[in-house]
PDB file of C-alpha atoms in Angstrom:
ATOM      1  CA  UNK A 674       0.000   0.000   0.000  1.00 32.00           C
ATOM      2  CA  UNK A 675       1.555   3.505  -0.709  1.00 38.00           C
ATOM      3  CA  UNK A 676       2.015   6.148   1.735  1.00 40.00           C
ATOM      4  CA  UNK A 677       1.711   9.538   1.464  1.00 40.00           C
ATOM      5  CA  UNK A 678       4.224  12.777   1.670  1.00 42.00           C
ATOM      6  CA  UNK A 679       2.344  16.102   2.103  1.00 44.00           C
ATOM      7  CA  UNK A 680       4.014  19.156   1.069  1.00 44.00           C
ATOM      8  CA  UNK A 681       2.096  22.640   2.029  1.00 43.00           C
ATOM      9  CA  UNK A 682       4.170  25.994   0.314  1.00 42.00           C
ATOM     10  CA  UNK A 683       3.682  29.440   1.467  1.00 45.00           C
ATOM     11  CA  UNK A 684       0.525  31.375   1.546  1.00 47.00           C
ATOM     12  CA  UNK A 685      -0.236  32.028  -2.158  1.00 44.00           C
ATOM     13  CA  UNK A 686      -2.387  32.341  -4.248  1.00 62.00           C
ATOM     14  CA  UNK A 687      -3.021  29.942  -7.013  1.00 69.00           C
ATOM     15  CA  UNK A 688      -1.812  31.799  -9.729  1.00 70.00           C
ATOM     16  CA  UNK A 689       1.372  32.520  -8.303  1.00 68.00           C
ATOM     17  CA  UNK A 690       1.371  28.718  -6.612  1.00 72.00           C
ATOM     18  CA  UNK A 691       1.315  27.126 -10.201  1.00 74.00           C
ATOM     19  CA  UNK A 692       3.822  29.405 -11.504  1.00 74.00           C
ATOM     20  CA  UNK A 693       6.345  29.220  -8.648  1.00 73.00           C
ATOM     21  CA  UNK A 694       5.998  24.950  -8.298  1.00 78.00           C
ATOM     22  CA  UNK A 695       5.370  24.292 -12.015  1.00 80.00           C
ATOM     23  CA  UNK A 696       9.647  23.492 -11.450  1.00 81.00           C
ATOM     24  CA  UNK A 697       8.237  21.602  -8.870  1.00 85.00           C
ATOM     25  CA  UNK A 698       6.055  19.396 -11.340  1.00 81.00           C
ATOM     26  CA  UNK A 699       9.108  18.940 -13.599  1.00 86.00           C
ATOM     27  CA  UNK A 700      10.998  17.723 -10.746  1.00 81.00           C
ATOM     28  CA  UNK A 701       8.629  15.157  -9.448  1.00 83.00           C
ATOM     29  CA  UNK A 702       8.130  13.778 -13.497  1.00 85.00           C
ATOM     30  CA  UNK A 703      11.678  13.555 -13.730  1.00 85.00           C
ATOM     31  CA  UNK A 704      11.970  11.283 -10.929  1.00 85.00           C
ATOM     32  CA  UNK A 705       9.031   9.534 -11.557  1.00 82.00           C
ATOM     33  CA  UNK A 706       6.845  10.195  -8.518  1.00 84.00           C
ATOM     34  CA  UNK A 707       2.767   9.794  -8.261  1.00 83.00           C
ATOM     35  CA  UNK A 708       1.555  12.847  -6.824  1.00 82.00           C
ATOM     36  CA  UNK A 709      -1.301  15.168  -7.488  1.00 81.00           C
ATOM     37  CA  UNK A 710      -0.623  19.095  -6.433  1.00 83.00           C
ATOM     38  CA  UNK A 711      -3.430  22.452  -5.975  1.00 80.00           C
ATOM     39  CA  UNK A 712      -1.793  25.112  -5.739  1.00 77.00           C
ATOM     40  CA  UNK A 713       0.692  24.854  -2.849  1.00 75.00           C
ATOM     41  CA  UNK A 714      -0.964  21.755  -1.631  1.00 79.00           C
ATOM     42  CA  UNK A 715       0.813  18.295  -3.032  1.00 81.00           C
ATOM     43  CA  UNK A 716       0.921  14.814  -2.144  1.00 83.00           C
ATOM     44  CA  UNK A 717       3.473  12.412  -3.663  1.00 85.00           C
ATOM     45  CA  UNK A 718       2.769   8.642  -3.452  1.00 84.00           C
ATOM     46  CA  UNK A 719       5.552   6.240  -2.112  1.00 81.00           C
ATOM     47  CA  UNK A 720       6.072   2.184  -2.032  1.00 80.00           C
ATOM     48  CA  UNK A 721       7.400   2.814   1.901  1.00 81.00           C
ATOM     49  CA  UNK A 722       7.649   4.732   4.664  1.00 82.00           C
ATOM     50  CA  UNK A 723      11.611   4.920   4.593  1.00 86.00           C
ATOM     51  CA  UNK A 724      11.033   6.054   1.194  1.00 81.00           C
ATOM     52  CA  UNK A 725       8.443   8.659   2.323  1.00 80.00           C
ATOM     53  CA  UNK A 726      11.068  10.030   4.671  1.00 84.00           C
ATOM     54  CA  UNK A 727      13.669  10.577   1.951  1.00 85.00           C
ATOM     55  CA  UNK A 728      11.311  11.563  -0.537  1.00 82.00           C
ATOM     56  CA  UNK A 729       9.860  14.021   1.799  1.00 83.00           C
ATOM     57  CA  UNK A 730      13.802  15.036   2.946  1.00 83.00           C
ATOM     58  CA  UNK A 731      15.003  16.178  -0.624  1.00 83.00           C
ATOM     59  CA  UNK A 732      12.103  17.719  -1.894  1.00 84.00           C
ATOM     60  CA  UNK A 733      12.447  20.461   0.629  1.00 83.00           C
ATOM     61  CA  UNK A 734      15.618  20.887   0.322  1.00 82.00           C
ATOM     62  CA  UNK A 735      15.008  21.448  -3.009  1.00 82.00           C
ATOM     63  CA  UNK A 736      11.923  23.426  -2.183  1.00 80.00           C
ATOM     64  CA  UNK A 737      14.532  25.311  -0.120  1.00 83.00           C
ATOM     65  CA  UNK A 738      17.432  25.861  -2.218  1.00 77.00           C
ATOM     66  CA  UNK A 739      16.043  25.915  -5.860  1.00 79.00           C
ATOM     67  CA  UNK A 740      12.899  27.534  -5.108  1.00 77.00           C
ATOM     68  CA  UNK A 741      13.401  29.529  -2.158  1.00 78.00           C
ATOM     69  CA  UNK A 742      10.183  28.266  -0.794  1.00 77.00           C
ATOM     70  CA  UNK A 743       9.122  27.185   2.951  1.00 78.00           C
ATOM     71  CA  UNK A 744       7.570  23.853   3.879  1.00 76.00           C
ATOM     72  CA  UNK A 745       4.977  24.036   6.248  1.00 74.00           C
ATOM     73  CA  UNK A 746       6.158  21.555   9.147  1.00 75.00           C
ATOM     74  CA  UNK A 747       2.942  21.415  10.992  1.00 73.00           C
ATOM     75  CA  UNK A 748       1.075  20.656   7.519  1.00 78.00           C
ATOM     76  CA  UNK A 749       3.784  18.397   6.399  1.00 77.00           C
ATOM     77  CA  UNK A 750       4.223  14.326   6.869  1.00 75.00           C
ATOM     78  CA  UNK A 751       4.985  10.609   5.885  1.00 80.00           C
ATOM     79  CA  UNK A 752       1.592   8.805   6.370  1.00 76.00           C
ATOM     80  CA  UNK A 753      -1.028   6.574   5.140  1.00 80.00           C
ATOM     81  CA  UNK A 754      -2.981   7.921   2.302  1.00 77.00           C
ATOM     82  CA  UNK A 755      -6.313   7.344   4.944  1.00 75.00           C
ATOM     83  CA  UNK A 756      -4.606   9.672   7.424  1.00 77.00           C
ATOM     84  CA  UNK A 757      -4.283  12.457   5.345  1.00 80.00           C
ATOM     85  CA  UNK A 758      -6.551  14.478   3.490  1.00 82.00           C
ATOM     86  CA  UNK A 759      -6.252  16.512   0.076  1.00 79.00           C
ATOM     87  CA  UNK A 760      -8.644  19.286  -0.837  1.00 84.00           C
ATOM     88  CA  UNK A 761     -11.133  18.064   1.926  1.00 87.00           C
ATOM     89  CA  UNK A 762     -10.887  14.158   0.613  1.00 86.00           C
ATOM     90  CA  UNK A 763      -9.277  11.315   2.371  1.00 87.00           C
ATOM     91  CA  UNK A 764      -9.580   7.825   1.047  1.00 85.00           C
ATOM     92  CA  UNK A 765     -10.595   4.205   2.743  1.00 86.00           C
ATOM     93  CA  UNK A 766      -7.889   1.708   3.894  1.00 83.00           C
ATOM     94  CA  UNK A 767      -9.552  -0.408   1.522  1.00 77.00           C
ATOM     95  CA  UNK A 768      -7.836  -2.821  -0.906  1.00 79.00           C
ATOM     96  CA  UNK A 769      -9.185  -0.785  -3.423  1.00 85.00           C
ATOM     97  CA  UNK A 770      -8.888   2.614  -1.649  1.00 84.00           C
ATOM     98  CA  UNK A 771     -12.729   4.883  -1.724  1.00 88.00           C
ATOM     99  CA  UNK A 772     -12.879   8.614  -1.903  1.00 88.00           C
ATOM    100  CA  UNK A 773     -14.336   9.582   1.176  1.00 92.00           C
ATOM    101  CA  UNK A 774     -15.268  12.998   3.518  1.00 93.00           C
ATOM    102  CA  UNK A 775     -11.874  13.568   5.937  1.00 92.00           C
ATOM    103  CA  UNK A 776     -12.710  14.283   9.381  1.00 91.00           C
ATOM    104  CA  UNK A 777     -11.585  17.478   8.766  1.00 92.00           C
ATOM    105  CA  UNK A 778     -13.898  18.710   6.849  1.00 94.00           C
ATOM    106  CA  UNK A 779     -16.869  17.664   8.773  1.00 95.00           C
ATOM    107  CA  UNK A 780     -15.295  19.650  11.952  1.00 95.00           C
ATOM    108  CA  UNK A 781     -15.360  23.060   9.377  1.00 95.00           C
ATOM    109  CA  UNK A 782     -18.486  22.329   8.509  1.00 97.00           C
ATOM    110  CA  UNK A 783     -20.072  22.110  11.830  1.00 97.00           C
ATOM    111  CA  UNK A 784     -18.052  24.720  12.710  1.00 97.00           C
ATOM    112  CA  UNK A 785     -19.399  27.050   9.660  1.00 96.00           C
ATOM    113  CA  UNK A 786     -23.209  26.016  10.828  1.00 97.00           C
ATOM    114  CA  UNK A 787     -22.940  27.206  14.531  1.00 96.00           C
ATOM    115  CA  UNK A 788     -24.042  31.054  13.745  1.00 95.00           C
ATOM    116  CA  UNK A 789     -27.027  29.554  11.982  1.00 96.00           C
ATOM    117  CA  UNK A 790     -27.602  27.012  14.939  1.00 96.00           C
ATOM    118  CA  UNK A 791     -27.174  30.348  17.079  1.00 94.00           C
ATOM    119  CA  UNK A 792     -29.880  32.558  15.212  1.00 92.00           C
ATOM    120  CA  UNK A 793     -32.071  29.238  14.973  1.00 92.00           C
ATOM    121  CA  UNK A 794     -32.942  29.616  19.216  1.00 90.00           C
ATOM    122  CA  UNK A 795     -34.487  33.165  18.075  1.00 85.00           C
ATOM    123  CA  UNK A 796     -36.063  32.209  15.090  1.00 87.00           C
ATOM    124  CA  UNK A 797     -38.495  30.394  13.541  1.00 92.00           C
ATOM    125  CA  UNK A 798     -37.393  26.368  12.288  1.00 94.00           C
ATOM    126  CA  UNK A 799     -38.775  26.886   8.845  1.00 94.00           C
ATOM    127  CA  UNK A 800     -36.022  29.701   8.630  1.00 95.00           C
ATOM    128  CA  UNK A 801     -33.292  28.047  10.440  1.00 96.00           C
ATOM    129  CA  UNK A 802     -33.921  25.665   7.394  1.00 97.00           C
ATOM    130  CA  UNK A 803     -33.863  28.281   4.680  1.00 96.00           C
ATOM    131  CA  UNK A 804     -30.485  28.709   5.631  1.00 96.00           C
ATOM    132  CA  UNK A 805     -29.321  25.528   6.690  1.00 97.00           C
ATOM    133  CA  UNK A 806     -30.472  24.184   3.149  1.00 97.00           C
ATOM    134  CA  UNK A 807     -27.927  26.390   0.425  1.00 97.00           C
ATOM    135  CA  UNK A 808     -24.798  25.348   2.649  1.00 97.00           C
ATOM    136  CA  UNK A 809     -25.708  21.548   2.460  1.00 97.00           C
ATOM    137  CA  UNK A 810     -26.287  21.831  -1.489  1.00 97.00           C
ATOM    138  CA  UNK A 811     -23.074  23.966  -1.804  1.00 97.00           C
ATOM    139  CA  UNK A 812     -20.708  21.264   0.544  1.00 97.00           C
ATOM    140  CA  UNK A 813     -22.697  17.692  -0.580  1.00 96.00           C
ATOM    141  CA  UNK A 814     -21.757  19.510  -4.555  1.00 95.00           C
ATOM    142  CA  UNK A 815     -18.231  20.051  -3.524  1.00 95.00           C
ATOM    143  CA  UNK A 816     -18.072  16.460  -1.885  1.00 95.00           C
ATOM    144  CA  UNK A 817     -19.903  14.668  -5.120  1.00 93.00           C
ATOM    145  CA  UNK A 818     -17.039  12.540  -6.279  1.00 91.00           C
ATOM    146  CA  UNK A 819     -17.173  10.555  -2.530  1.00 92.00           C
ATOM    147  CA  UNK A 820     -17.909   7.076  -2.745  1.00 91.00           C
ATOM    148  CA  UNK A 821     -18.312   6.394   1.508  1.00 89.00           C
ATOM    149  CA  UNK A 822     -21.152   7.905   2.140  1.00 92.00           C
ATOM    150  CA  UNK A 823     -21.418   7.350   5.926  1.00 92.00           C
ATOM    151  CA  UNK A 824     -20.406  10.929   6.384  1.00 94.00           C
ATOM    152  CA  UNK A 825     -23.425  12.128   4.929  1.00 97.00           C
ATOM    153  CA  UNK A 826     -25.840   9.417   6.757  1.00 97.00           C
ATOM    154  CA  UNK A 827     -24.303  10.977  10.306  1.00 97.00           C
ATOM    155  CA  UNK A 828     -24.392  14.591   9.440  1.00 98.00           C
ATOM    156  CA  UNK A 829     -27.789  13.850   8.194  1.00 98.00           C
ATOM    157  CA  UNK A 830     -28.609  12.685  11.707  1.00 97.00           C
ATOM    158  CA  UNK A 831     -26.720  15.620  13.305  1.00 98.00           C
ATOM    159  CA  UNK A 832     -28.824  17.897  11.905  1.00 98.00           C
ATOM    160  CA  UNK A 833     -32.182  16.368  12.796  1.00 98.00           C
ATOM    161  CA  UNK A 834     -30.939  16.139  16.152  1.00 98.00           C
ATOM    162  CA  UNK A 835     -29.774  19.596  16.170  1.00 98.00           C
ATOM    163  CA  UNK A 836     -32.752  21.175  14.737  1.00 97.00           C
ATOM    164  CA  UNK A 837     -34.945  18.775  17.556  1.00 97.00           C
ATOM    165  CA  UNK A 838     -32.630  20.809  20.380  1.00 97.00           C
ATOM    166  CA  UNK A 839     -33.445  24.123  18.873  1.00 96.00           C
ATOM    167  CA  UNK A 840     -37.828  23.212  19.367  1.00 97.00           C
ATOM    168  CA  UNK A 841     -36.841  21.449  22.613  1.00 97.00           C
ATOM    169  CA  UNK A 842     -35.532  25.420  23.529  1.00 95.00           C
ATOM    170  CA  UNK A 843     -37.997  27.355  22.520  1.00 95.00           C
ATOM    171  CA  UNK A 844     -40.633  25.403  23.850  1.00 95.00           C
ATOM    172  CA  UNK A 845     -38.772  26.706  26.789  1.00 93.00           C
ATOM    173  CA  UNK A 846     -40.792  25.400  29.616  1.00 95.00           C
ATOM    174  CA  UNK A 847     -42.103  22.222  31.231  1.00 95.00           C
ATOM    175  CA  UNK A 848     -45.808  23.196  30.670  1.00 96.00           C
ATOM    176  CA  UNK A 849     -45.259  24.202  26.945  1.00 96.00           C
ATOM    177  CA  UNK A 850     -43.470  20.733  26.242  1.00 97.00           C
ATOM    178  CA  UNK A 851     -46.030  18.425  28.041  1.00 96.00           C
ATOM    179  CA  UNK A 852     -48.935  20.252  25.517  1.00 97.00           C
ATOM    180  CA  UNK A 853     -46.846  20.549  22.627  1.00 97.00           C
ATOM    181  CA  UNK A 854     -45.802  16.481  22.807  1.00 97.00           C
ATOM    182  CA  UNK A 855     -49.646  15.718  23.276  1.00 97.00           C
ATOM    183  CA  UNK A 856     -50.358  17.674  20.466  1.00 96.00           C
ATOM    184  CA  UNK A 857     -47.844  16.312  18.333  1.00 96.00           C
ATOM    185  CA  UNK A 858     -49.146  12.410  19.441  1.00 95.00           C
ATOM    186  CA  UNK A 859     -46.685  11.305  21.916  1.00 95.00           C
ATOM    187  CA  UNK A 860     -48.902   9.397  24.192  1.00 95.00           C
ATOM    188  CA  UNK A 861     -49.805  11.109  28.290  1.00 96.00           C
ATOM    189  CA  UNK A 862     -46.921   9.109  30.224  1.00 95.00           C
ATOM    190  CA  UNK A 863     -44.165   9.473  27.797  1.00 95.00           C
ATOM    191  CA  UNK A 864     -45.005  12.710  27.091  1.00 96.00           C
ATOM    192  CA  UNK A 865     -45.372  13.708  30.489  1.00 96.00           C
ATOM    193  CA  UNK A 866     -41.955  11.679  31.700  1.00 95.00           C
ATOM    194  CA  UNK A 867     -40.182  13.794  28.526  1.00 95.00           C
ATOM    195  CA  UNK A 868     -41.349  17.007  29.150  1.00 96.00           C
ATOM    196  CA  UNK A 869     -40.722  16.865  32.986  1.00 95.00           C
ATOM    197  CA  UNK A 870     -37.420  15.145  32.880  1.00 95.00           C
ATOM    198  CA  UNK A 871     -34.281  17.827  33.736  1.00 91.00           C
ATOM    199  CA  UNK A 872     -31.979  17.390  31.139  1.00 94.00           C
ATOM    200  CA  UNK A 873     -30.498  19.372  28.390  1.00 95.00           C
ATOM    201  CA  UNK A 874     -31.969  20.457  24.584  1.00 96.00           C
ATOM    202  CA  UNK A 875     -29.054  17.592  22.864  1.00 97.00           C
ATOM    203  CA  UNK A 876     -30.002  14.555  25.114  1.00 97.00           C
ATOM    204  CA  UNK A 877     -34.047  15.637  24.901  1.00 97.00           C
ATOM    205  CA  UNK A 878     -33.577  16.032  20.763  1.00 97.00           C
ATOM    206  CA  UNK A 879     -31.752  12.573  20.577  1.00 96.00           C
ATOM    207  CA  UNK A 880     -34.692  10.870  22.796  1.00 96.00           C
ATOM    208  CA  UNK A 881     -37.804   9.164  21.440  1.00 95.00           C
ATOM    209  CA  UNK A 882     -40.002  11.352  22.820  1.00 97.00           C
ATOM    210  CA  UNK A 883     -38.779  14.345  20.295  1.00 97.00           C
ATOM    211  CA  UNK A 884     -37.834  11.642  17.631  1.00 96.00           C
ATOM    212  CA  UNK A 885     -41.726  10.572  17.724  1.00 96.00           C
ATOM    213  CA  UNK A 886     -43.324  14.239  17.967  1.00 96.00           C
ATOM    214  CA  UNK A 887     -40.493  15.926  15.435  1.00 97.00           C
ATOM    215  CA  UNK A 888     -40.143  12.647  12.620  1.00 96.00           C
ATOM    216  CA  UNK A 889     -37.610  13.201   9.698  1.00 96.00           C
ATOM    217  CA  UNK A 890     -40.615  13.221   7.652  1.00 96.00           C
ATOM    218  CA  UNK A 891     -41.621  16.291   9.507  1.00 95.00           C
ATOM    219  CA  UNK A 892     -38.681  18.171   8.719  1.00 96.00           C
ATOM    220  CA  UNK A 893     -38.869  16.861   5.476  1.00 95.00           C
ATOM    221  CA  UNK A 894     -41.912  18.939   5.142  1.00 95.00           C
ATOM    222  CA  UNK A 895     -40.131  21.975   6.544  1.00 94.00           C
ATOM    223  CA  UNK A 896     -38.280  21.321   3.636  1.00 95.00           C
ATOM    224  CA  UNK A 897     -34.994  20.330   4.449  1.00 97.00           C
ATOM    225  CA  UNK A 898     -32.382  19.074   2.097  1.00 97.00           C
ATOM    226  CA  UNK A 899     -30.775  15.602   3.491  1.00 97.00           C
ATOM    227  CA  UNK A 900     -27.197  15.323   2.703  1.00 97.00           C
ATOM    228  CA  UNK A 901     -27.658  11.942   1.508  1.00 96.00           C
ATOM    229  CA  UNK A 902     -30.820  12.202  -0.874  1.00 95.00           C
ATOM    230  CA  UNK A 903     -28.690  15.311  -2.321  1.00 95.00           C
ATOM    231  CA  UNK A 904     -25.607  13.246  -2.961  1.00 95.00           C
ATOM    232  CA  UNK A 905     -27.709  10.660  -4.516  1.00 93.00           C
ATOM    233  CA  UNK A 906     -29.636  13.055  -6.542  1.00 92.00           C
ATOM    234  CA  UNK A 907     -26.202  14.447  -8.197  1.00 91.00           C
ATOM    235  CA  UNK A 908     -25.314  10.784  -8.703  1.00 85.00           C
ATOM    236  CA  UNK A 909     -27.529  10.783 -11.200  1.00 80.00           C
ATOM    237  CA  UNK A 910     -25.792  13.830 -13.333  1.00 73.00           C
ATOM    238  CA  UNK A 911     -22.261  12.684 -15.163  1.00 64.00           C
TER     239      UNK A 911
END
């Protein structure tokens, strides 16, 4: 199985990144590497891990000396292709290695939604979706070429859950919930045990209770766009 050698440049831009490492390129043909680059971002594939070290070892020197460039040290390693990522991909440890979401991109993501989970406790849920909806089109599109899509079954859950927590809040107190989970058709004791119980908006979204009174199908028809069905819908477009 190959590993992988990570190279990040300076900041640049990509202009300037394609210009500046096209020597780069040459270099990496010449010796006859596997690697794909973006900019300053480039992985070269290796048989080993003692030849990921020297790999890694005279390309910055030459990165140093010919170009006069920096390697980012913190951004920069020998490791399995699964343990890195590249443009927000990773890959399986499969056999036959799978395109798939890296970690790291899940943690920006969630990290981009939590102003619109914030403005969701003030709001209304059908707008908390209106927003939520354009940012899941725009990442599942930039994620279409994944072939794992586990990533977009658990975020699809995460969602749900989260968008349960923000009702659970503004329902706000113990006398709202109980009438609101009767209404909705949880039945008198679990509704009553639910809406009396003291814990938090997360574990309350995540228990059957909400799960029965707030069904996917329900947020379906608030209209909200599942990161799977989306993915699956762009399968369909070459």
């Amino acid at each position: 199985m190959a590993r992988l050698f990570h190279c990040v440049g300076g900041v640049l831009s990509p202009l300037l990144s394609n210009v500046l490492l096209d020597e780069l390129d040459k270099e990496l043909e010449r010796r006859g590497h596997r690697y794909v680059r973006y900019a300053d971002d480039c992985n070269v594939f290796v048989k080993s891990r003692a030849a990921g070290k020297r790999v890694m070892a005279s390309l910055e020197a030459f990165l140093c000396k010919r170009l006069r460039l920096k390697v980012n040290r913190e951004k920069s390693a020998v490791a399995r292709p699964w343990a890195r990522k590249f443009l927000g991909y990773s890959f399986t440890s499969n056999f036959k290695p799978k395109l798939k979401v890296s970690p790291q991109s899940v943690k920006r993501l969630k990290a981009k939604l939590r102003p619109v989970w914030k403005q969701g406790r003030g709001g209304s849920i059908a707008s908390t979706v209106a927003r939520l909806n354009p940012i899941i089109r725009g990442w599942v599109a930039y994620f279409r070429m994944v072939e794992v899509k586990a990533r977009f079954e658990e975020l699809d859950s995460w969602t749900r859950r989260k968008l349960r927590g923000l009702i659970w809040r503004q329902w706000k107190t113990p006398r709202t919930r109980l009438r609101r989970l009767l209404k909705l058709g949880v039945d008198a004791p679990r509704a009553r045990a639910g809406a009396m119980n003291n814990r938090g908006p997360w574990w309350n979204a995540g228990a059957s209770h909400m799960n029965q009174a707030i069904s996917n199908n329900t947020l379906r028809g608030l209209g909200l766009v599942s990161f799977l069905d989306e993915h699956r819908r762009l399968e369909c477009f070459p």
